[in-house]
Amino acid sequence: MGRPAPRPLLLALLSLAVCRGRVVRVPAGTLVRVVGTELVIPCNVSDYDGPSEQNFDWSFSSSGSSFVELASTWEVGFPAQLYRERLQRGDILLRRTANDAVELHIKNVQPSDQGHYKCSTPSTDATVQGNYEDTVQVKVLADALVVGPSSRPPPGLSLREGEPFELRCIASTTSPLHTHLALRWELHRGPVHRSILALSHEGRFHPGPGYEQRYHSGDVRLDTVGSDAYRLSVARALSADQGSYRCVVSEWITEQGSWQEIQEKAVEVATVVIQPTALQLAVPRTVSVTEGKDLDLSCNITTDRVDDVRPEVTWYFKKTPDTSLLASHMLARLDRDSLLHSSPHVALSHVDTRSYHLLVRDVSKENSGYYLCLVALWAPGHNRSWHKVAEAMSAPSGVSVTWLEPEYQVYLNASKVPGFSDDPTELQCRVIDTKRLEAGVRLTVSWYYRMTRRNDDMVASELLAVMDGDWTLRYGERSKQRAQDGEFIFSKEHTDTFNFRIQRTTEEDRGNYYCVVSAWTRQRNNSWVKSKDVFSKPVNIFWASEDSVLVVKARQPKPFFAAGNTFEMTCKVSSKNIKSPRYSVLITAEKPVGDLSSPNETKYIISLDQDSVVKLENWTDASRVDGVVLEKVQEDEFRYRMYQTQVSDAGLYRCMVTAWSPIGGSLWREAATSLSNPIEIDFQTSGPIFNASVHSDTPSVTRGDLIKLFCIVTVEGAVLDPDDMAFDVSWFAVHSFGLDKAPILLSSLDRKGVVTTGQRDWKSTVSLERVSVLEFLLQVHGSEDQDFGNYYCSVTPWVRSPTGSWQREAEIHSRPIFITVKMDVLNAFKYPLLIGVGLSTVIGLLSCLIGYCSSHWCCKKEVRETRRERRRLMSMEMD
């Protein structure tokens, strides 16, 4: 039957795939299969880089000369009529594994399927490169493999752990060819399949995962019995050996030096059930023993095993009655080789193989708790190995150790009771009426505090300090810091007397105090265990407290008339409910009501502390450093003097007094603070009135020009001689259109003619000079854009009094004047224009030079026209 011609459209599409040196490959040599098995022949194209899937055609020939169409991946009508029915049933199918690979599957191979199979690919290449087909030979053999169990139906084996068992499988072949058999034993437990031991076709043994050690020790073996029987032997059964056992046999043949598996068969052999070993333990439920005696506990074993099993016994101790080994302590262990692992005070013995005794010598209170017996049964295996066949834990055995505890009473008294705050407090905790205090008993103390409340609300106690059995003292959160600072002192005067002292008792320390005396017993490991606590009755620490009262009265003993005179003020202090007070005094000054020069400002002038140390606070008048004096006249009276008063000293003066109480040593505590009544300094004078104004002839200048500003002072009222007037002048600038920014000090001139210039970040400079007695000139040289803004001057007048002293008048400010700095357009753009013209000229000349060089050297090469070869698509007929 001839192949129909390919469709033109499909040929055009296939021609897009580019194949260079294609090679079609099928397996080399001869494939051998058995009747009834599945035949799989892969076919692939090497060096295929096309964008779509490669098409494959399969043909069959029984002799190798005349091939019949079998299957195709791209043409439906390609197969011969002989195979179309098998293709429709799915017995023959093509399975694509890649764009350039496909597999031919023939299910249930028949003897008629023996022959030659050819795999080919349609070609659309203009030039044939490589081969487009390949052939493989297939031999079909009759099924000669016989596999079965030694008995039918498969037996069910019920075993105990440690017992041996054997399983047999029959396997033989009558194939005319020289074939080899491979056998594998498998264990199935539900969905899990495990390989136990395998014999390969080359005669090698391969233990499965998890069976390597058992195979090498000889516990698991695979033997041949006769010519067709294979025996699996297990010397000691484990619980993991339970399940269904299968025998899997495969037949292999060698062709041209390589092995092929031609078929595989499996058979269920037996189901093995492993019966668990019964193990029960019996221990006494409760045991009571007196301290100092020996504790004897028995653990009796009951099991159904009568073979050679060895027990391993371990005793555990814990404080809780559960059977978990968490937080438990191992006391003793007797392993299966009868080796004992214990401590000097613990022994483990056995009367027979089913009864074991734990002996704890000289028990103490710490031995009270729960004891557990853990038993494991071990069975011998092959080659001196052992495996665990059973394990059980006993119920907890409760042991209580009784002992005669010491008897004593605790008495607490206050040897020192505070009468005021900051007084010391001392408490004494004594142990009395002691009985049965042996040498192995030690007494320690714990101190507690409980707040006192008027109602009956319960208040939790706070731990102050606790002493452990090893004499370690630990502080509570309430007392930790004060104990480290030495305010709380805990001491032990005698073996039965403990003291607690508060160096400085505060109101927060008032409340109830009690002590707890603990008895500790020494253990065998020289540790100490608390055995008893006895509480004392509480002692209340309290004193009646009243609010501290501090009163300060100020008066002016001498009348005050005019500026230049001496101002004197005395402050008398009286206190109540303050223990041993000492006073510190601070003199303050405030501007009188209605004075808006410095509103809401309190000035600290001079102070005197409780140790009579004088300190100038905010007194900044350098010419009158010694003009103020503060001294203590008596313990409760202080005097303040200010010499050569000035008009600027007008205001309200007060004494701020703080009372201090001693708290031990050189430390002081602030008890109260009070402020005296004010004493006013008011000058009733009709002196001159000063005003200040700013004037400029050039409010708008060009950048770089000189800015001139005049600060003019005018005097109204009394006529003064120019020699009796002096001024401190300062110039300020706000560089913004409004007055929303902080002013910047430009320059200042004091009344002695000393000029001070402020720091600035730009190039312009300023100068300040006095033009006349009442005129001051500020000049800005080399003005810049940043110099615009509001300018004003501040003037502080000084007037000579009739006594010859200079009086400082109130500071005055002028109204601001706005200065504008404009830019010189011609000078601003002169240099940029010159630079731009120069750069343009240089760039133009450079461009001309580059163009000339390019045309002279780069354009002389001949341009050869490349000739395109025209190719046509060759149409091909596919036969």
PDB file of C-alpha atoms in Angstrom, residues 64-278:
ATOM      1  CA  GLY A  64      13.188  -6.790   7.005  1.00  0.00           C
ATOM      2  CA  SER A  65      12.660  -6.119   3.283  1.00  0.00           C
ATOM      3  CA  SER A  66       9.051  -5.015   2.708  1.00  0.00           C
ATOM      4  CA  PHE A  67       7.668  -2.613   5.338  1.00  0.00           C
ATOM      5  CA  VAL A  68       4.021  -2.051   6.111  1.00  0.00           C
ATOM      6  CA  GLU A  69       2.735   1.282   7.488  1.00  0.00           C
ATOM      7  CA  LEU A  70       2.121   0.939  11.244  1.00  0.00           C
ATOM      8  CA  ALA A  71       1.464   4.390  12.817  1.00  0.00           C
ATOM      9  CA  SER A  72       2.096   8.099  12.213  1.00  0.00           C
ATOM     10  CA  THR A  73       2.066  11.200  14.400  1.00  0.00           C
ATOM     11  CA  TRP A  74       0.687  13.536  11.735  1.00  0.00           C
ATOM     12  CA  GLU A  75      -1.288  11.538   9.140  1.00  0.00           C
ATOM     13  CA  VAL A  76      -4.484   9.816  10.213  1.00  0.00           C
ATOM     14  CA  GLY A  77      -4.773   7.557   7.174  1.00  0.00           C
ATOM     15  CA  PHE A  78      -1.177   6.383   7.316  1.00  0.00           C
ATOM     16  CA  PRO A  79      -1.553   2.932   9.090  1.00  0.00           C
ATOM     17  CA  ALA A  80      -2.308  -0.192   7.099  1.00  0.00           C
ATOM     18  CA  GLN A  81      -5.727  -1.841   7.487  1.00  0.00           C
ATOM     19  CA  LEU A  82      -4.098  -4.703   9.389  1.00  0.00           C
ATOM     20  CA  TYR A  83      -3.204  -2.487  12.390  1.00  0.00           C
ATOM     21  CA  ARG A  84      -6.076   0.010  12.487  1.00  0.00           C
ATOM     22  CA  GLU A  85      -8.191  -2.121  14.834  1.00  0.00           C
ATOM     23  CA  ARG A  86      -5.320  -2.507  17.349  1.00  0.00           C
ATOM     24  CA  LEU A  87      -4.680   1.253  17.130  1.00  0.00           C
ATOM     25  CA  GLN A  88      -8.345   1.987  17.882  1.00  0.00           C
ATOM     26  CA  ARG A  89      -8.280  -0.365  20.940  1.00  0.00           C
ATOM     27  CA  GLY A  90      -5.124   1.324  22.226  1.00  0.00           C
ATOM     28  CA  ASP A  91      -2.985  -1.816  21.977  1.00  0.00           C
ATOM     29  CA  ILE A  92      -0.689   0.156  19.664  1.00  0.00           C
ATOM     30  CA  LEU A  93      -0.077   3.837  20.326  1.00  0.00           C
ATOM     31  CA  LEU A  94       2.500   6.582  19.876  1.00  0.00           C
ATOM     32  CA  ARG A  95       3.469   8.664  22.906  1.00  0.00           C
ATOM     33  CA  ARG A  96       5.407  11.886  22.297  1.00  0.00           C
ATOM     34  CA  THR A  97       8.070  12.575  24.942  1.00  0.00           C
ATOM     35  CA  ALA A  98       9.551  15.741  23.361  1.00  0.00           C
ATOM     36  CA  ASN A  99       9.397  17.835  20.188  1.00  0.00           C
ATOM     37  CA  ASP A 100      12.058  15.572  18.675  1.00  0.00           C
ATOM     38  CA  ALA A 101      11.239  12.230  20.385  1.00  0.00           C
ATOM     39  CA  VAL A 102       8.418   9.682  20.348  1.00  0.00           C
ATOM     40  CA  GLU A 103       7.811   6.166  21.769  1.00  0.00           C
ATOM     41  CA  LEU A 104       6.043   3.262  20.077  1.00  0.00           C
ATOM     42  CA  HIS A 105       4.019   1.205  22.603  1.00  0.00           C
ATOM     43  CA  ILE A 106       2.683  -2.261  21.756  1.00  0.00           C
ATOM     44  CA  LYS A 107       0.688  -3.801  24.589  1.00  0.00           C
ATOM     45  CA  ASN A 108       0.241  -7.577  24.933  1.00  0.00           C
ATOM     46  CA  VAL A 109       2.968  -8.488  22.465  1.00  0.00           C
ATOM     47  CA  GLN A 110       2.062 -11.421  20.134  1.00  0.00           C
ATOM     48  CA  PRO A 111       4.379 -13.794  18.215  1.00  0.00           C
ATOM     49  CA  SER A 112       3.325 -11.986  15.000  1.00  0.00           C
ATOM     50  CA  ASP A 113       4.904  -8.794  16.327  1.00  0.00           C
ATOM     51  CA  GLN A 114       8.391 -10.250  15.849  1.00  0.00           C
ATOM     52  CA  GLY A 115      10.277  -8.522  13.031  1.00  0.00           C
ATOM     53  CA  HIS A 116      11.836  -5.170  12.074  1.00  0.00           C
ATOM     54  CA  TYR A 117      10.471  -1.747  13.056  1.00  0.00           C
ATOM     55  CA  LYS A 118      11.468   1.383  11.126  1.00  0.00           C
ATOM     56  CA  CYS A 119      11.160   4.930  12.445  1.00  0.00           C
ATOM     57  CA  SER A 120      11.341   7.734   9.838  1.00  0.00           C
ATOM     58  CA  THR A 121      10.743  11.486   9.641  1.00  0.00           C
ATOM     59  CA  PRO A 122       9.340  13.361   6.591  1.00  0.00           C
ATOM     60  CA  SER A 123      11.973  15.650   5.002  1.00  0.00           C
ATOM     61  CA  THR A 124      11.349  19.174   3.649  1.00  0.00           C
ATOM     62  CA  ASP A 125      15.020  20.148   3.393  1.00  0.00           C
ATOM     63  CA  ALA A 126      16.458  21.542   0.161  1.00  0.00           C
ATOM     64  CA  THR A 127      19.566  19.447   0.751  1.00  0.00           C
ATOM     65  CA  VAL A 128      19.553  15.995   2.326  1.00  0.00           C
ATOM     66  CA  GLN A 129      21.995  15.890   5.243  1.00  0.00           C
ATOM     67  CA  GLY A 130      22.142  12.819   7.543  1.00  0.00           C
ATOM     68  CA  ASN A 131      19.677   9.950   7.703  1.00  0.00           C
ATOM     69  CA  TYR A 132      15.920  10.261   8.147  1.00  0.00           C
ATOM     70  CA  GLU A 133      15.113   6.718   9.286  1.00  0.00           C
ATOM     71  CA  ASP A 134      16.420   3.918  11.484  1.00  0.00           C
ATOM     72  CA  THR A 135      15.485   0.271  12.033  1.00  0.00           C
ATOM     73  CA  VAL A 136      15.482  -2.020  15.073  1.00  0.00           C
ATOM     74  CA  GLN A 137      14.831  -5.786  15.274  1.00  0.00           C
ATOM     75  CA  VAL A 138      12.429  -7.266  17.845  1.00  0.00           C
ATOM     76  CA  LYS A 139      12.336 -10.915  18.921  1.00  0.00           C
ATOM     77  CA  VAL A 140       9.247 -12.333  20.638  1.00  0.00           C
ATOM     78  CA  LEU A 141       9.713 -15.333  22.908  1.00  0.00           C
ATOM     79  CA  ALA A 142       7.136 -17.626  24.429  1.00  0.00           C
ATOM     80  CA  ASP A 143       6.373 -17.157  28.161  1.00  0.00           C
ATOM     81  CA  ALA A 144       8.555 -19.774  29.840  1.00  0.00           C
ATOM     82  CA  LEU A 145       8.838 -18.181  33.332  1.00  0.00           C
ATOM     83  CA  VAL A 146       7.005 -19.949  36.176  1.00  0.00           C
ATOM     84  CA  VAL A 147       6.735 -18.165  39.563  1.00  0.00           C
ATOM     85  CA  GLY A 148       4.724 -19.300  42.583  1.00  0.00           C
ATOM     86  CA  PRO A 149       4.769 -19.768  46.366  1.00  0.00           C
ATOM     87  CA  SER A 150       5.803 -22.979  48.014  1.00  0.00           C
ATOM     88  CA  SER A 151       2.173 -23.580  49.035  1.00  0.00           C
ATOM     89  CA  ARG A 152      -1.257 -22.291  47.980  1.00  0.00           C
ATOM     90  CA  PRO A 153      -3.123 -20.419  49.290  1.00  0.00           C
ATOM     91  CA  PRO A 154      -0.477 -18.138  50.922  1.00  0.00           C
ATOM     92  CA  PRO A 155      -0.115 -19.129  54.587  1.00  0.00           C
ATOM     93  CA  GLY A 156      -0.529 -16.750  57.523  1.00  0.00           C
ATOM     94  CA  LEU A 157       2.254 -16.894  60.115  1.00  0.00           C
ATOM     95  CA  SER A 158       1.721 -15.693  63.707  1.00  0.00           C
ATOM     96  CA  LEU A 159       5.001 -15.179  65.568  1.00  0.00           C
ATOM     97  CA  ARG A 160       6.385 -13.547  68.678  1.00  0.00           C
ATOM     98  CA  GLU A 161       9.232 -11.107  68.615  1.00  0.00           C
ATOM     99  CA  GLY A 162      12.553 -12.871  68.473  1.00  0.00           C
ATOM    100  CA  GLU A 163      11.246 -16.081  66.894  1.00  0.00           C
ATOM    101  CA  PRO A 164      12.661 -17.240  63.511  1.00  0.00           C
ATOM    102  CA  PHE A 165      10.679 -17.824  60.302  1.00  0.00           C
ATOM    103  CA  GLU A 166      11.277 -18.899  56.663  1.00  0.00           C
ATOM    104  CA  LEU A 167       9.481 -18.148  53.388  1.00  0.00           C
ATOM    105  CA  ARG A 168       9.980 -19.937  50.035  1.00  0.00           C
ATOM    106  CA  CYS A 169       9.341 -18.951  46.442  1.00  0.00           C
ATOM    107  CA  ILE A 170       9.425 -21.228  43.325  1.00  0.00           C
ATOM    108  CA  ALA A 171      10.888 -19.688  40.125  1.00  0.00           C
ATOM    109  CA  SER A 172      12.059 -21.418  36.923  1.00  0.00           C
ATOM    110  CA  THR A 173      12.221 -20.831  33.151  1.00  0.00           C
ATOM    111  CA  THR A 174      12.215 -23.110  30.047  1.00  0.00           C
ATOM    112  CA  SER A 175      13.216 -20.412  27.554  1.00  0.00           C
ATOM    113  CA  PRO A 176      15.203 -21.744  24.575  1.00  0.00           C
ATOM    114  CA  LEU A 177      17.539 -18.772  24.906  1.00  0.00           C
ATOM    115  CA  HIS A 178      20.195 -18.393  27.562  1.00  0.00           C
ATOM    116  CA  THR A 179      18.324 -16.203  30.116  1.00  0.00           C
ATOM    117  CA  HIS A 180      19.062 -15.342  33.743  1.00  0.00           C
ATOM    118  CA  LEU A 181      16.633 -14.914  36.635  1.00  0.00           C
ATOM    119  CA  ALA A 182      16.688 -12.118  39.246  1.00  0.00           C
ATOM    120  CA  LEU A 183      14.643 -12.378  42.481  1.00  0.00           C
ATOM    121  CA  ARG A 184      13.589  -9.763  45.082  1.00  0.00           C
ATOM    122  CA  TRP A 185      11.715 -10.200  48.371  1.00  0.00           C
ATOM    123  CA  GLU A 186       9.364  -7.319  49.288  1.00  0.00           C
ATOM    124  CA  LEU A 187       7.383  -6.454  52.445  1.00  0.00           C
ATOM    125  CA  HIS A 188       4.033  -4.668  52.001  1.00  0.00           C
ATOM    126  CA  ARG A 189       2.422  -2.828  54.916  1.00  0.00           C
ATOM    127  CA  GLY A 190      -0.540  -0.896  53.531  1.00  0.00           C
ATOM    128  CA  PRO A 191       0.632   1.548  50.845  1.00  0.00           C
ATOM    129  CA  VAL A 192       4.312   1.192  51.861  1.00  0.00           C
ATOM    130  CA  HIS A 193       6.449  -1.320  49.911  1.00  0.00           C
ATOM    131  CA  ARG A 194       9.908  -2.113  51.241  1.00  0.00           C
ATOM    132  CA  SER A 195      12.620  -4.126  49.496  1.00  0.00           C
ATOM    133  CA  ILE A 196      14.089  -6.690  51.926  1.00  0.00           C
ATOM    134  CA  LEU A 197      16.770  -8.601  49.986  1.00  0.00           C
ATOM    135  CA  ALA A 198      17.413  -9.106  46.254  1.00  0.00           C
ATOM    136  CA  LEU A 199      19.486 -11.491  44.090  1.00  0.00           C
ATOM    137  CA  SER A 200      20.449  -9.817  40.798  1.00  0.00           C
ATOM    138  CA  HIS A 201      20.703 -11.509  37.399  1.00  0.00           C
ATOM    139  CA  GLU A 202      24.471 -11.332  37.833  1.00  0.00           C
ATOM    140  CA  GLY A 203      24.355 -13.322  41.076  1.00  0.00           C
ATOM    141  CA  ARG A 204      24.891 -10.401  43.560  1.00  0.00           C
ATOM    142  CA  PHE A 205      22.949  -9.850  46.785  1.00  0.00           C
ATOM    143  CA  HIS A 206      21.506  -6.360  47.513  1.00  0.00           C
ATOM    144  CA  PRO A 207      19.860  -5.702  50.917  1.00  0.00           C
ATOM    145  CA  GLY A 208      17.042  -3.171  50.922  1.00  0.00           C
ATOM    146  CA  PRO A 209      17.061   0.158  52.825  1.00  0.00           C
ATOM    147  CA  GLY A 210      17.038  -0.509  56.564  1.00  0.00           C
ATOM    148  CA  TYR A 211      18.085  -4.154  56.215  1.00  0.00           C
ATOM    149  CA  GLU A 212      21.806  -3.630  55.606  1.00  0.00           C
ATOM    150  CA  GLN A 213      22.857  -4.288  59.229  1.00  0.00           C
ATOM    151  CA  ARG A 214      20.568  -7.302  59.620  1.00  0.00           C
ATOM    152  CA  TYR A 215      21.892  -8.752  56.346  1.00  0.00           C
ATOM    153  CA  HIS A 216      25.567  -8.289  57.276  1.00  0.00           C
ATOM    154  CA  SER A 217      24.949  -9.786  60.754  1.00  0.00           C
ATOM    155  CA  GLY A 218      23.263 -12.836  59.191  1.00  0.00           C
ATOM    156  CA  ASP A 219      19.854 -12.118  60.695  1.00  0.00           C
ATOM    157  CA  VAL A 220      18.283 -11.900  57.187  1.00  0.00           C
ATOM    158  CA  ARG A 221      19.463 -14.389  54.485  1.00  0.00           C
ATOM    159  CA  LEU A 222      18.482 -15.496  50.979  1.00  0.00           C
ATOM    160  CA  ASP A 223      19.331 -19.085  49.946  1.00  0.00           C
ATOM    161  CA  THR A 224      18.542 -21.401  47.027  1.00  0.00           C
ATOM    162  CA  VAL A 225      16.943 -24.745  47.711  1.00  0.00           C
ATOM    163  CA  GLY A 226      17.280 -27.167  44.840  1.00  0.00           C
ATOM    164  CA  SER A 227      17.117 -25.796  41.317  1.00  0.00           C
ATOM    165  CA  ASP A 228      13.958 -23.701  41.501  1.00  0.00           C
ATOM    166  CA  ALA A 229      13.324 -22.704  45.158  1.00  0.00           C
ATOM    167  CA  TYR A 230      14.473 -19.448  46.851  1.00  0.00           C
ATOM    168  CA  ARG A 231      14.271 -19.230  50.651  1.00  0.00           C
ATOM    169  CA  LEU A 232      14.099 -16.026  52.784  1.00  0.00           C
ATOM    170  CA  SER A 233      15.300 -16.728  56.362  1.00  0.00           C
ATOM    171  CA  VAL A 234      14.830 -14.319  59.315  1.00  0.00           C
ATOM    172  CA  ALA A 235      16.633 -15.444  62.480  1.00  0.00           C
ATOM    173  CA  ARG A 236      14.848 -13.049  64.916  1.00  0.00           C
ATOM    174  CA  ALA A 237      11.492 -11.517  64.046  1.00  0.00           C
ATOM    175  CA  LEU A 238      10.931  -7.873  64.907  1.00  0.00           C
ATOM    176  CA  SER A 239       7.700  -5.916  65.178  1.00  0.00           C
ATOM    177  CA  ALA A 240       8.675  -4.163  61.918  1.00  0.00           C
ATOM    178  CA  ASP A 241       8.641  -7.542  60.113  1.00  0.00           C
ATOM    179  CA  GLN A 242       4.843  -7.729  60.240  1.00  0.00           C
ATOM    180  CA  GLY A 243       3.106  -7.505  56.844  1.00  0.00           C
ATOM    181  CA  SER A 244       2.558  -9.222  53.489  1.00  0.00           C
ATOM    182  CA  TYR A 245       5.595 -10.769  51.749  1.00  0.00           C
ATOM    183  CA  ARG A 246       5.913 -10.869  47.957  1.00  0.00           C
ATOM    184  CA  CYS A 247       8.390 -12.650  45.701  1.00  0.00           C
ATOM    185  CA  VAL A 248       9.250 -10.615  42.552  1.00  0.00           C
ATOM    186  CA  VAL A 249      11.089 -12.511  39.741  1.00  0.00           C
ATOM    187  CA  SER A 250      12.430 -10.930  36.540  1.00  0.00           C
ATOM    188  CA  GLU A 251      13.985 -12.634  33.473  1.00  0.00           C
ATOM    189  CA  TRP A 252      17.062 -11.087  31.808  1.00  0.00           C
ATOM    190  CA  ILE A 253      18.915 -11.733  28.536  1.00  0.00           C
ATOM    191  CA  THR A 254      22.168 -10.353  27.172  1.00  0.00           C
ATOM    192  CA  GLU A 255      22.406  -8.986  23.607  1.00  0.00           C
ATOM    193  CA  GLN A 256      25.710  -7.676  22.238  1.00  0.00           C
ATOM    194  CA  GLY A 257      27.160  -7.322  25.734  1.00  0.00           C
ATOM    195  CA  SER A 258      24.217  -5.465  27.336  1.00  0.00           C
ATOM    196  CA  TRP A 259      21.489  -6.858  29.631  1.00  0.00           C
ATOM    197  CA  GLN A 260      17.757  -6.555  28.890  1.00  0.00           C
ATOM    198  CA  GLU A 261      14.885  -7.310  31.232  1.00  0.00           C
ATOM    199  CA  ILE A 262      12.371  -9.185  29.129  1.00  0.00           C
ATOM    200  CA  GLN A 263       9.652  -9.783  31.725  1.00  0.00           C
ATOM    201  CA  GLU A 264       8.791  -9.607  35.457  1.00  0.00           C
ATOM    202  CA  LYS A 265       6.342 -11.580  37.630  1.00  0.00           C
ATOM    203  CA  ALA A 266       5.353 -11.290  41.293  1.00  0.00           C
ATOM    204  CA  VAL A 267       3.483 -13.581  43.665  1.00  0.00           C
ATOM    205  CA  GLU A 268       2.138 -13.232  47.230  1.00  0.00           C
ATOM    206  CA  VAL A 269       3.950 -15.744  49.451  1.00  0.00           C
ATOM    207  CA  ALA A 270       2.707 -15.244  53.041  1.00  0.00           C
ATOM    208  CA  THR A 271       1.297 -12.815  55.616  1.00  0.00           C
ATOM    209  CA  VAL A 272       3.305 -12.541  58.846  1.00  0.00           C
ATOM    210  CA  VAL A 273       1.737 -11.271  62.116  1.00  0.00           C
ATOM    211  CA  ILE A 274       4.083 -10.416  65.033  1.00  0.00           C
ATOM    212  CA  GLN A 275       2.457 -10.848  68.426  1.00  0.00           C
ATOM    213  CA  PRO A 276       3.677  -8.288  71.035  1.00  0.00           C
ATOM    214  CA  THR A 277       5.376  -9.562  74.176  1.00  0.00           C
ATOM    215  CA  ALA A 278       3.248  -9.230  77.313  1.00  0.00           C
TER     216      ALA A 278
END
